[in-house]
mmCIF file with all atom_site columns, C-alpha atoms in Angstrom:
data_model
loop_
_atom_site.group_PDB
_atom_site.id
_atom_site.type_symbol
_atom_site.label_atom_id
_atom_site.label_alt_id
_atom_site.label_comp_id
_atom_site.label_asym_id
_atom_site.label_entity_id
_atom_site.label_seq_id
_atom_site.pdbx_PDB_ins_code
_atom_site.Cartn_x
_atom_site.Cartn_y
_atom_site.Cartn_z
_atom_site.occupancy
_atom_site.B_iso_or_equiv
_atom_site.pdbx_formal_charge
_atom_site.auth_seq_id
_atom_site.auth_comp_id
_atom_site.auth_asym_id
_atom_site.auth_atom_id
_atom_site.pdbx_PDB_model_num
ATOM 1  C CA . MET A 1 1  ? 96.518  93.385  122.005 1.00 69.00 ? 1  MET A CA 1
ATOM 2  C CA . ILE A 1 2  ? 96.898  96.188  124.496 1.00 71.00 ? 2  ILE A CA 1
ATOM 3  C CA . VAL A 1 3  ? 99.133  95.745  127.526 1.00 66.00 ? 3  VAL A CA 1
ATOM 4  C CA . GLY A 1 4  ? 99.332  97.811  130.710 1.00 62.00 ? 4  GLY A CA 1
ATOM 5  C CA . THR A 1 5  ? 102.030 100.452 131.057 1.00 62.00 ? 5  THR A CA 1
ATOM 6  C CA . ASP A 1 6  ? 102.970 99.609  134.620 1.00 65.00 ? 6  ASP A CA 1
ATOM 7  C CA . ASP A 1 7  ? 102.828 95.802  134.725 1.00 67.00 ? 7  ASP A CA 1
ATOM 8  C CA . TYR A 1 8  ? 102.830 94.812  131.026 1.00 65.00 ? 8  TYR A CA 1
ATOM 9  C CA . ALA A 1 9  ? 99.785  92.644  131.666 1.00 68.00 ? 9  ALA A CA 1
ATOM 10 C CA . LEU A 1 10 ? 97.174  92.221  128.975 1.00 68.00 ? 10 LEU A CA 1
ATOM 11 C CA . HIS A 1 11 ? 94.474  94.902  129.195 1.00 74.00 ? 11 HIS A CA 1
ATOM 12 C CA . HIS A 1 12 ? 91.397  92.741  128.912 1.00 75.00 ? 12 HIS A CA 1
ATOM 13 C CA . GLU A 1 13 ? 88.797  95.291  127.802 1.00 83.00 ? 13 GLU A CA 1
ATOM 14 C CA . GLY A 1 14 ? 91.183  97.085  125.426 1.00 81.00 ? 14 GLY A CA 1
ATOM 15 C CA . SER A 1 15 ? 92.087  93.813  123.769 1.00 79.00 ? 15 SER A CA 1
ATOM 16 C CA . LEU A 1 16 ? 88.416  92.834  123.497 1.00 85.00 ? 16 LEU A CA 1
ATOM 17 C CA . PHE A 1 17 ? 87.735  96.155  121.786 1.00 86.00 ? 17 PHE A CA 1
ATOM 18 C CA . LEU A 1 18 ? 90.381  95.355  119.170 1.00 85.00 ? 18 LEU A CA 1
ATOM 19 C CA . ALA A 1 19 ? 89.038  91.828  118.746 1.00 86.00 ? 19 ALA A CA 1
ATOM 20 C CA . GLY A 1 20 ? 85.602  93.354  118.136 1.00 89.00 ? 20 GLY A CA 1
ATOM 21 C CA . LEU A 1 21 ? 87.044  95.503  115.363 1.00 88.00 ? 21 LEU A CA 1
ATOM 22 C CA . ARG A 1 22 ? 88.639  92.435  113.805 1.00 86.00 ? 22 ARG A CA 1
ATOM 23 C CA . ASP A 1 23 ? 85.414  90.429  114.081 1.00 87.00 ? 23 ASP A CA 1
ATOM 24 C CA . ALA A 1 24 ? 83.510  93.283  112.449 1.00 90.00 ? 24 ALA A CA 1
ATOM 25 C CA . GLY A 1 25 ? 85.777  92.986  109.415 1.00 88.00 ? 25 GLY A CA 1
ATOM 26 C CA . ARG A 1 26 ? 87.647  96.254  109.899 1.00 87.00 ? 26 ARG A CA 1
ATOM 27 C CA . ALA A 1 27 ? 90.879  96.707  108.000 1.00 87.00 ? 27 ALA A CA 1
ATOM 28 C CA . TYR A 1 28 ? 94.187  95.877  109.654 1.00 84.00 ? 28 TYR A CA 1
ATOM 29 C CA . ASN A 1 29 ? 95.287  99.514  109.517 1.00 86.00 ? 29 ASN A CA 1
ATOM 30 C CA . THR A 1 30 ? 92.057  100.595 111.241 1.00 86.00 ? 30 THR A CA 1
ATOM 31 C CA . GLU A 1 31 ? 92.711  98.137  114.053 1.00 86.00 ? 31 GLU A CA 1
ATOM 32 C CA . ARG A 1 32 ? 96.325  99.252  114.290 1.00 86.00 ? 32 ARG A CA 1
ATOM 33 C CA . THR A 1 33 ? 95.378  102.935 114.459 1.00 86.00 ? 33 THR A CA 1
ATOM 34 C CA . TYR A 1 34 ? 92.686  102.355 117.072 1.00 86.00 ? 34 TYR A CA 1
ATOM 35 C CA . ALA A 1 35 ? 95.079  100.181 119.116 1.00 85.00 ? 35 ALA A CA 1
ATOM 36 C CA . GLY A 1 36 ? 97.577  103.027 119.391 1.00 83.00 ? 36 GLY A CA 1
ATOM 37 C CA . ARG A 1 37 ? 94.919  105.560 120.305 1.00 84.00 ? 37 ARG A CA 1
ATOM 38 C CA . ALA A 1 38 ? 93.271  103.290 122.868 1.00 86.00 ? 38 ALA A CA 1
ATOM 39 C CA . ALA A 1 39 ? 96.655  102.490 124.425 1.00 84.00 ? 39 ALA A CA 1
ATOM 40 C CA . LEU A 1 40 ? 97.469  106.203 124.621 1.00 84.00 ? 40 LEU A CA 1
ATOM 41 C CA . TYR A 1 41 ? 94.168  106.897 126.401 1.00 87.00 ? 41 TYR A CA 1
ATOM 42 C CA . LEU A 1 42 ? 94.680  104.012 128.831 1.00 85.00 ? 42 LEU A CA 1
ATOM 43 C CA . SER A 1 43 ? 98.258  105.112 129.535 1.00 84.00 ? 43 SER A CA 1
ATOM 44 C CA . TYR A 1 44 ? 97.073  108.658 130.218 1.00 87.00 ? 44 TYR A CA 1
ATOM 45 C CA . CYS A 1 45 ? 94.454  107.365 132.646 1.00 87.00 ? 45 CYS A CA 1
ATOM 46 C CA . THR A 1 46 ? 97.012  105.203 134.434 1.00 85.00 ? 46 THR A CA 1
ATOM 47 C CA . PHE A 1 47 ? 99.505  108.060 134.708 1.00 86.00 ? 47 PHE A CA 1
ATOM 48 C CA . HIS A 1 48 ? 96.871  110.429 136.115 1.00 89.00 ? 48 HIS A CA 1
ATOM 49 C CA . ARG A 1 49 ? 95.343  107.715 138.334 1.00 92.00 ? 49 ARG A CA 1
ATOM 50 C CA . LEU A 1 50 ? 91.981  107.860 136.582 1.00 92.00 ? 50 LEU A CA 1
ATOM 51 C CA . GLU A 1 51 ? 89.630  104.918 136.223 1.00 90.00 ? 51 GLU A CA 1
ATOM 52 C CA . TRP A 1 52 ? 89.448  104.692 132.427 1.00 88.00 ? 52 TRP A CA 1
ATOM 53 C CA . ALA A 1 53 ? 85.787  103.616 132.344 1.00 90.00 ? 53 ALA A CA 1
ATOM 54 C CA . GLN A 1 54 ? 84.533  106.245 134.802 1.00 93.00 ? 54 GLN A CA 1
ATOM 55 C CA . ILE A 1 55 ? 86.088  109.562 133.845 1.00 91.00 ? 55 ILE A CA 1
ATOM 56 C CA . THR A 1 56 ? 84.078  112.751 133.915 1.00 95.00 ? 56 THR A CA 1
ATOM 57 C CA . VAL A 1 57 ? 83.485  115.070 130.981 1.00 95.00 ? 57 VAL A CA 1
ATOM 58 C CA . TRP A 1 58 ? 86.016  117.488 132.525 1.00 95.00 ? 58 TRP A CA 1
ATOM 59 C CA . GLN A 1 59 ? 88.667  114.775 132.802 1.00 94.00 ? 59 GLN A CA 1
ATOM 60 C CA . LEU A 1 60 ? 88.032  113.805 129.194 1.00 92.00 ? 60 LEU A CA 1
ATOM 61 C CA . ALA A 1 61 ? 88.360  117.456 128.174 1.00 92.00 ? 61 ALA A CA 1
ATOM 62 C CA . ARG A 1 62 ? 91.732  117.627 129.971 1.00 91.00 ? 62 ARG A CA 1
ATOM 63 C CA . PHE A 1 63 ? 92.858  114.518 128.093 1.00 90.00 ? 63 PHE A CA 1
ATOM 64 C CA . LEU A 1 64 ? 91.846  116.055 124.751 1.00 88.00 ? 64 LEU A CA 1
ATOM 65 C CA . HIS A 1 65 ? 93.638  119.288 125.665 1.00 87.00 ? 65 HIS A CA 1
ATOM 66 C CA . TRP A 1 66 ? 96.735  117.264 126.613 1.00 86.00 ? 66 TRP A CA 1
ATOM 67 C CA . LEU A 1 67 ? 96.662  115.514 123.214 1.00 83.00 ? 67 LEU A CA 1
ATOM 68 C CA . VAL A 1 68 ? 96.876  118.832 121.411 1.00 79.00 ? 68 VAL A CA 1
ATOM 69 C CA . GLU A 1 69 ? 99.104  120.855 123.736 1.00 78.00 ? 69 GLU A CA 1
ATOM 70 C CA . GLU A 1 70 ? 101.664 118.380 125.102 1.00 75.00 ? 70 GLU A CA 1
ATOM 71 C CA . PRO A 1 71 ? 104.639 117.843 122.783 1.00 66.00 ? 71 PRO A CA 1
ATOM 72 C CA . LEU A 1 72 ? 105.849 114.333 122.082 1.00 65.00 ? 72 LEU A CA 1
ATOM 73 C CA . PRO A 1 73 ? 109.289 113.286 123.306 1.00 64.00 ? 73 PRO A CA 1
ATOM 74 C CA . SER A 1 74 ? 112.079 114.158 120.906 1.00 61.00 ? 74 SER A CA 1
ATOM 75 C CA . ARG A 1 75 ? 113.323 111.396 118.623 1.00 61.00 ? 75 ARG A CA 1
ATOM 76 C CA . ALA A 1 76 ? 116.754 113.034 118.467 1.00 62.00 ? 76 ALA A CA 1
ATOM 77 C CA . ARG A 1 77 ? 119.526 111.558 120.551 1.00 64.00 ? 77 ARG A CA 1
ATOM 78 C CA . GLY A 1 78 ? 120.180 113.757 123.511 1.00 63.00 ? 78 GLY A CA 1
ATOM 79 C CA . GLU A 1 79 ? 118.330 117.006 123.975 1.00 64.00 ? 79 GLU A CA 1
ATOM 80 C CA . GLY A 1 80 ? 117.535 119.742 121.533 1.00 64.00 ? 80 GLY A CA 1
ATOM 81 C CA . GLY A 1 81 ? 115.383 118.017 118.949 1.00 63.00 ? 81 GLY A CA 1
ATOM 82 C CA . PRO A 1 82 ? 112.454 119.926 117.473 1.00 64.00 ? 82 PRO A CA 1
ATOM 83 C CA . GLU A 1 83 ? 109.146 119.797 119.306 1.00 65.00 ? 83 GLU A CA 1
ATOM 84 C CA . ARG A 1 84 ? 106.668 117.392 117.751 1.00 63.00 ? 84 ARG A CA 1
ATOM 85 C CA . PHE A 1 85 ? 102.931 117.277 118.262 1.00 62.00 ? 85 PHE A CA 1
ATOM 86 C CA . ARG A 1 86 ? 100.356 114.590 117.607 1.00 65.00 ? 86 ARG A CA 1
ATOM 87 C CA . ASP A 1 87 ? 98.328  114.670 114.428 1.00 63.00 ? 87 ASP A CA 1
ATOM 88 C CA . THR A 1 88 ? 94.717  115.463 115.038 1.00 56.00 ? 88 THR A CA 1
ATOM 89 C CA . PRO A 1 89 ? 92.501  112.584 113.939 1.00 56.00 ? 89 PRO A CA 1
ATOM 90 C CA . ALA A 1 90 ? 90.372  113.116 110.896 1.00 55.00 ? 90 ALA A CA 1
ATOM 91 C CA . PRO A 1 91 ? 86.630  113.288 111.669 1.00 56.00 ? 91 PRO A CA 1
ATOM 92 C CA . HIS A 1 92 ? 84.511  110.362 110.588 1.00 55.00 ? 92 HIS A CA 1
ATOM 93 C CA . PRO A 1 93 ? 81.910  111.167 107.923 1.00 53.00 ? 93 PRO A CA 1
#
């Protein structure tokens, strides 16, 4: 399931997407990976006040740039932890 970042309500379309993966017989780890990536995209859209289903190519390009350039929050307690970046997804064959 995917829930909204602001109201913690079930995101209907995101959850249907995951159910579709499950119904198609995809592996649990595939569903888990896609769930995290879909939730990240939906959270980005919410934060930037974008309608997730109607973004432009330029808005999508900004999202992809953000994925690569924006460091993740530090896991260290307090400040001063090393910068961490997201792994780039492997291309599908």
